[in-house]
Amino acid sequence: MALTPQRERTVTIVSLVLTLVVLGGYVTFSDGPIGTAVRGVLGVDGRERPAVEADGTGEYAFLNEQPGSDEPVGFSPCRPIEYVVNPDHAPEGWQDYVETAIEEVGDRTGLRFDYQGTTDDRDFADRVGPGSRARPALIGWADEDEVGDLADDVAGVGGPTMVTIGRLRAYVTGSVVLDSDTTDRLARSPGGEQMQVALLMHELGHLVGLDHVDDPDELMYPRGISRAGFGPGDREGLARLGAIDCR
């Protein structure tokens, strides 16, 4: 049956509206920069978790800032941070240490971490795979023979992988590796479990974008773990890292 001109126009308009609805939904809820911009125009936040209000003030520093700005570089709060754990050389109870530390960093930033399970991957240095695709952040344990940065009594190394999107920078993955000799000693020490969590929290602070500070009352103090949890400056810096715009 042939359509009349009026019927043809009606079908065309309906098809166009449906196409725009589908396209608009895809763009609005996609993770790309266009989707982020559209969500901003429409007032749709898109965050994985609510932003966090810092409950203290103190000294903090960021690993990187946006060009010409004091805004920190961080992970997008509108996408989860996927991570895996390589348990080789890990202390007994590592699952509880990782879960506790990840939960604390997530609660202090408002970032959501998504556990992807264990892995045999031990490439702590390069977390970007073929096609520039970011692999999950990697948490593991090693010694200085495997990871040279753990020499000279360094208890852990952590940090993000940064990419540039237009004129903006963003973290997309990273790694945390703890010195297995240090964690073995802590396992035999009174209060060692709490210190293992604190050490992991310190390195996860680097992973999400915090740098060292000179105040020994902060967990990001570099010369030994001086406290069991984040200090007021640490918490302020973590809250700022989680409050950045979606990337």
Short mmCIF file of C-alpha atoms in Angstrom, two decimals:
data_model
loop_
_atom_site.label_atom_id
_atom_site.label_comp_id
_atom_site.label_asym_id
_atom_site.label_seq_id
_atom_site.Cartn_x
_atom_site.Cartn_y
_atom_site.Cartn_z
CA MET A 1 0.00 0.00 0.00
CA ALA A 2 1.42 3.40 -0.98
CA LEU A 3 1.65 6.18 1.60
CA THR A 4 0.08 9.56 1.00
CA PRO A 5 2.38 12.59 1.22
CA GLN A 6 0.90 13.54 4.63
CA ARG A 7 1.38 10.00 5.94
CA GLU A 8 4.95 9.98 4.62
CA ARG A 9 5.73 13.22 6.50
CA THR A 10 4.23 11.80 9.71
CA VAL A 11 6.31 8.62 9.49
CA THR A 12 9.44 10.66 8.74
CA ILE A 13 8.87 12.92 11.76
CA VAL A 14 8.21 9.94 14.07
CA SER A 15 11.34 8.18 12.81
CA LEU A 16 13.40 11.33 13.31
CA VAL A 17 12.10 11.79 16.87
CA LEU A 18 12.85 8.15 17.75
CA THR A 19 16.34 8.47 16.27
CA LEU A 20 17.04 11.61 18.29
CA VAL A 21 15.75 9.97 21.48
CA VAL A 22 17.96 6.91 20.99
CA LEU A 23 20.97 9.01 19.99
CA GLY A 24 20.40 11.41 22.86
CA GLY A 25 20.20 8.56 25.34
CA TYR A 26 23.38 7.01 24.00
CA VAL A 27 25.32 10.27 24.09
CA THR A 28 23.95 11.33 27.47
CA PHE A 29 24.84 8.09 29.22
CA SER A 30 28.02 7.19 27.33
CA ASP A 31 31.41 7.56 29.01
CA GLY A 32 33.00 9.67 26.28
CA PRO A 33 33.76 13.39 26.35
CA ILE A 34 30.66 14.21 24.27
CA GLY A 35 28.47 12.36 26.75
CA THR A 36 30.13 14.20 29.62
CA ALA A 37 29.51 17.57 27.98
CA VAL A 38 25.86 16.76 27.25
CA ARG A 39 25.32 15.61 30.83
CA GLY A 40 26.74 18.91 32.03
CA VAL A 41 24.38 20.93 29.82
CA LEU A 42 21.39 18.88 30.94
CA GLY A 43 22.38 19.01 34.59
CA VAL A 44 22.81 15.24 34.78
CA ASP A 45 25.70 14.61 37.15
CA GLY A 46 26.63 11.08 36.17
CA ARG A 47 28.89 10.49 39.18
CA GLU A 48 29.32 6.95 40.43
CA ARG A 49 29.10 8.15 44.04
CA PRO A 50 28.31 11.49 45.71
CA ALA A 51 31.15 13.95 46.21
CA VAL A 52 32.66 14.01 49.69
CA GLU A 53 32.93 16.93 52.09
CA ALA A 54 36.35 17.08 53.75
CA ASP A 55 36.12 16.85 57.55
CA GLY A 56 39.42 18.62 58.25
CA THR A 57 42.08 20.92 56.89
CA GLY A 58 45.81 20.38 56.73
CA GLU A 59 48.74 19.96 54.40
CA TYR A 60 48.25 18.11 51.13
CA ALA A 61 49.78 18.11 47.66
CA PHE A 62 48.85 16.72 44.26
CA LEU A 63 51.02 14.75 41.87
CA ASN A 64 49.77 16.80 38.91
CA GLU A 65 47.52 19.77 38.20
CA GLN A 66 45.68 20.90 35.09
CA PRO A 67 47.70 23.28 32.87
CA GLY A 68 47.43 26.86 34.11
CA SER A 69 45.27 25.84 37.05
CA ASP A 70 45.41 24.57 40.62
CA GLU A 71 42.75 21.95 39.82
CA PRO A 72 44.17 18.49 40.50
CA VAL A 73 44.45 15.80 37.88
CA GLY A 74 42.45 12.75 38.93
CA PHE A 75 40.29 9.83 37.88
CA SER A 76 36.88 10.58 36.42
CA PRO A 77 34.26 10.32 39.18
CA CYS A 78 31.78 9.17 36.54
CA ARG A 79 33.53 5.86 35.87
CA PRO A 80 34.64 3.16 38.30
CA ILE A 81 38.34 2.51 38.83
CA GLU A 82 38.79 -1.11 37.84
CA TYR A 83 41.55 -2.94 39.71
CA VAL A 84 43.06 -6.41 40.01
CA VAL A 85 45.33 -7.99 42.61
CA ASN A 86 48.33 -10.24 42.02
CA PRO A 87 48.63 -12.19 45.32
CA ASP A 88 52.13 -13.60 44.70
CA HIS A 89 54.34 -12.85 47.75
CA ALA A 90 51.34 -11.32 49.52
CA PRO A 91 51.03 -11.63 53.31
CA GLU A 92 48.37 -13.80 54.88
CA GLY A 93 45.14 -11.85 55.13
CA TRP A 94 45.91 -9.67 52.12
CA GLN A 95 42.25 -9.76 51.03
CA ASP A 96 41.17 -7.94 54.21
CA TYR A 97 44.00 -5.40 53.92
CA VAL A 98 43.11 -4.54 50.33
CA GLU A 99 39.38 -4.39 50.98
CA THR A 100 39.79 -2.13 54.03
CA ALA A 101 42.22 0.24 52.31
CA ILE A 102 40.18 0.47 49.11
CA GLU A 103 37.00 1.14 51.08
CA GLU A 104 38.69 3.95 53.02
CA VAL A 105 40.06 5.65 49.89
CA GLY A 106 36.70 5.27 48.16
CA ASP A 107 34.84 6.80 51.10
CA ARG A 108 37.29 9.70 51.33
CA THR A 109 37.16 10.53 47.62
CA GLY A 110 33.70 9.48 46.48
CA LEU A 111 35.36 7.40 43.75
CA ARG A 112 34.06 3.90 43.14
CA PHE A 113 36.55 1.04 42.87
CA ASP A 114 35.52 -2.09 40.96
CA TYR A 115 37.37 -5.29 41.88
CA GLN A 116 38.06 -7.44 38.82
CA GLY A 117 39.61 -10.39 40.70
CA THR A 118 43.13 -11.80 40.93
CA THR A 119 45.62 -11.94 38.08
CA ASP A 120 49.04 -13.31 37.18
CA ASP A 121 49.91 -9.97 35.52
CA ARG A 122 53.03 -8.42 37.08
CA ASP A 123 53.57 -5.49 34.73
CA PHE A 124 53.53 -2.74 37.35
CA ALA A 125 55.19 -0.19 35.06
CA ASP A 126 52.96 -0.26 31.97
CA ARG A 127 49.22 -0.42 32.53
CA VAL A 128 48.21 0.57 28.99
CA GLY A 129 47.62 -2.31 26.60
CA PRO A 130 47.27 -2.67 22.83
CA GLY A 131 45.37 0.10 21.15
CA SER A 132 46.12 2.43 24.09
CA ARG A 133 43.46 0.65 26.12
CA ALA A 134 43.94 1.06 29.86
CA ARG A 135 44.26 -2.18 31.78
CA PRO A 136 42.86 -2.35 35.34
CA ALA A 137 45.00 -0.81 38.06
CA LEU A 138 47.28 -3.47 39.55
CA ILE A 139 47.99 -4.10 43.24
CA GLY A 140 50.76 -6.52 44.18
CA TRP A 141 53.84 -7.36 46.25
CA ALA A 142 57.44 -7.68 45.07
CA ASP A 143 61.05 -7.20 46.15
CA GLU A 144 63.74 -4.84 44.92
CA ASP A 145 65.16 -7.44 42.55
CA GLU A 146 61.89 -7.35 40.60
CA VAL A 147 60.97 -3.69 41.13
CA GLY A 148 64.08 -1.54 41.43
CA ASP A 149 62.17 1.38 42.97
CA LEU A 150 61.77 -0.72 46.14
CA ALA A 151 65.51 -0.53 46.90
CA ASP A 152 66.94 1.37 49.89
CA ASP A 153 64.20 0.43 52.35
CA VAL A 154 61.37 1.80 50.20
CA ALA A 155 58.24 0.11 51.56
CA GLY A 156 55.98 0.70 48.59
CA VAL A 157 55.51 2.44 45.26
CA GLY A 158 52.24 3.67 43.83
CA GLY A 159 51.07 5.99 41.12
CA PRO A 160 48.62 6.63 38.28
CA THR A 161 48.92 6.58 34.49
CA MET A 162 47.97 9.95 32.99
CA VAL A 163 46.57 10.71 29.54
CA THR A 164 45.77 14.01 27.86
CA ILE A 165 42.28 14.57 26.43
CA GLY A 166 42.30 17.78 24.43
CA ARG A 167 43.83 20.29 26.83
CA LEU A 168 42.83 18.34 29.94
CA ARG A 169 44.70 15.61 31.77
CA ALA A 170 43.16 12.56 33.44
CA TYR A 171 44.23 9.39 35.19
CA VAL A 172 42.98 6.16 33.65
CA THR A 173 44.81 3.39 35.54
CA GLY A 174 47.96 2.82 37.60
CA SER A 175 49.64 0.45 40.02
CA VAL A 176 50.56 -0.15 43.65
CA VAL A 177 53.38 -2.51 44.60
CA LEU A 178 54.39 -3.15 48.22
CA ASP A 179 57.77 -4.40 49.34
CA SER A 180 57.29 -8.04 50.34
CA ASP A 181 60.19 -7.97 52.83
CA THR A 182 58.56 -5.05 54.63
CA THR A 183 55.12 -6.64 54.73
CA ASP A 184 56.67 -9.91 55.98
CA ARG A 185 58.27 -8.00 58.88
CA LEU A 186 55.02 -6.22 59.65
CA ALA A 187 53.21 -9.56 59.72
CA ARG A 188 55.47 -10.60 62.63
CA SER A 189 55.17 -7.30 64.52
CA PRO A 190 52.61 -6.17 67.11
CA GLY A 191 50.04 -4.00 65.36
CA GLY A 192 51.41 -5.13 62.03
CA GLU A 193 47.98 -5.69 60.47
CA GLN A 194 46.99 -2.07 61.03
CA MET A 195 50.29 -0.86 59.62
CA GLN A 196 49.87 -3.03 56.51
CA VAL A 197 46.54 -1.34 55.86
CA ALA A 198 48.08 2.11 56.47
CA LEU A 199 50.93 1.36 54.06
CA LEU A 200 48.48 0.29 51.38
CA MET A 201 46.35 3.40 52.00
CA HIS A 202 49.46 5.58 51.57
CA GLU A 203 50.22 4.03 48.18
CA LEU A 204 46.58 4.16 47.10
CA GLY A 205 46.70 7.85 47.97
CA HIS A 206 49.43 8.15 45.33
CA LEU A 207 47.36 6.08 42.90
CA VAL A 208 44.45 8.53 43.01
CA GLY A 209 46.72 11.58 42.83
CA LEU A 210 48.17 12.64 46.21
CA ASP A 211 51.84 13.53 46.56
CA HIS A 212 54.07 13.47 49.64
CA VAL A 213 53.91 16.24 52.25
CA ASP A 214 56.34 17.42 54.96
CA ASP A 215 53.88 17.13 57.86
CA PRO A 216 54.45 13.92 59.89
CA ASP A 217 50.86 14.13 61.12
CA GLU A 218 49.65 13.19 57.62
CA LEU A 219 49.67 9.65 56.21
CA MET A 220 51.26 11.00 53.01
CA TYR A 221 54.41 11.88 54.96
CA PRO A 222 57.18 9.98 53.12
CA ARG A 223 59.58 9.01 55.91
CA GLY A 224 57.83 6.11 57.57
CA ILE A 225 54.19 5.42 58.37
CA SER A 226 53.50 7.73 61.30
CA ARG A 227 49.78 7.10 61.73
CA ALA A 228 47.20 4.39 61.11
CA GLY A 229 44.78 6.44 59.03
CA PHE A 230 44.49 9.50 56.83
CA GLY A 231 45.21 12.83 58.50
CA PRO A 232 43.15 16.01 58.06
CA GLY A 233 45.21 17.25 55.11
CA ASP A 234 45.09 13.83 53.46
CA ARG A 235 41.32 13.82 53.76
CA GLU A 236 41.02 17.34 52.35
CA GLY A 237 43.19 16.44 49.36
CA LEU A 238 41.30 13.20 48.72
CA ALA A 239 37.98 15.05 48.81
CA ARG A 240 39.27 17.53 46.21
CA LEU A 241 40.48 14.70 43.98
CA GLY A 242 37.03 13.11 44.05
CA ALA A 243 35.22 16.40 43.40
CA ILE A 244 36.70 17.10 39.95
CA ASP A 245 34.50 17.17 36.87
CA CYS A 246 33.88 14.06 34.80
CA ARG A 247 36.45 13.38 32.12
#
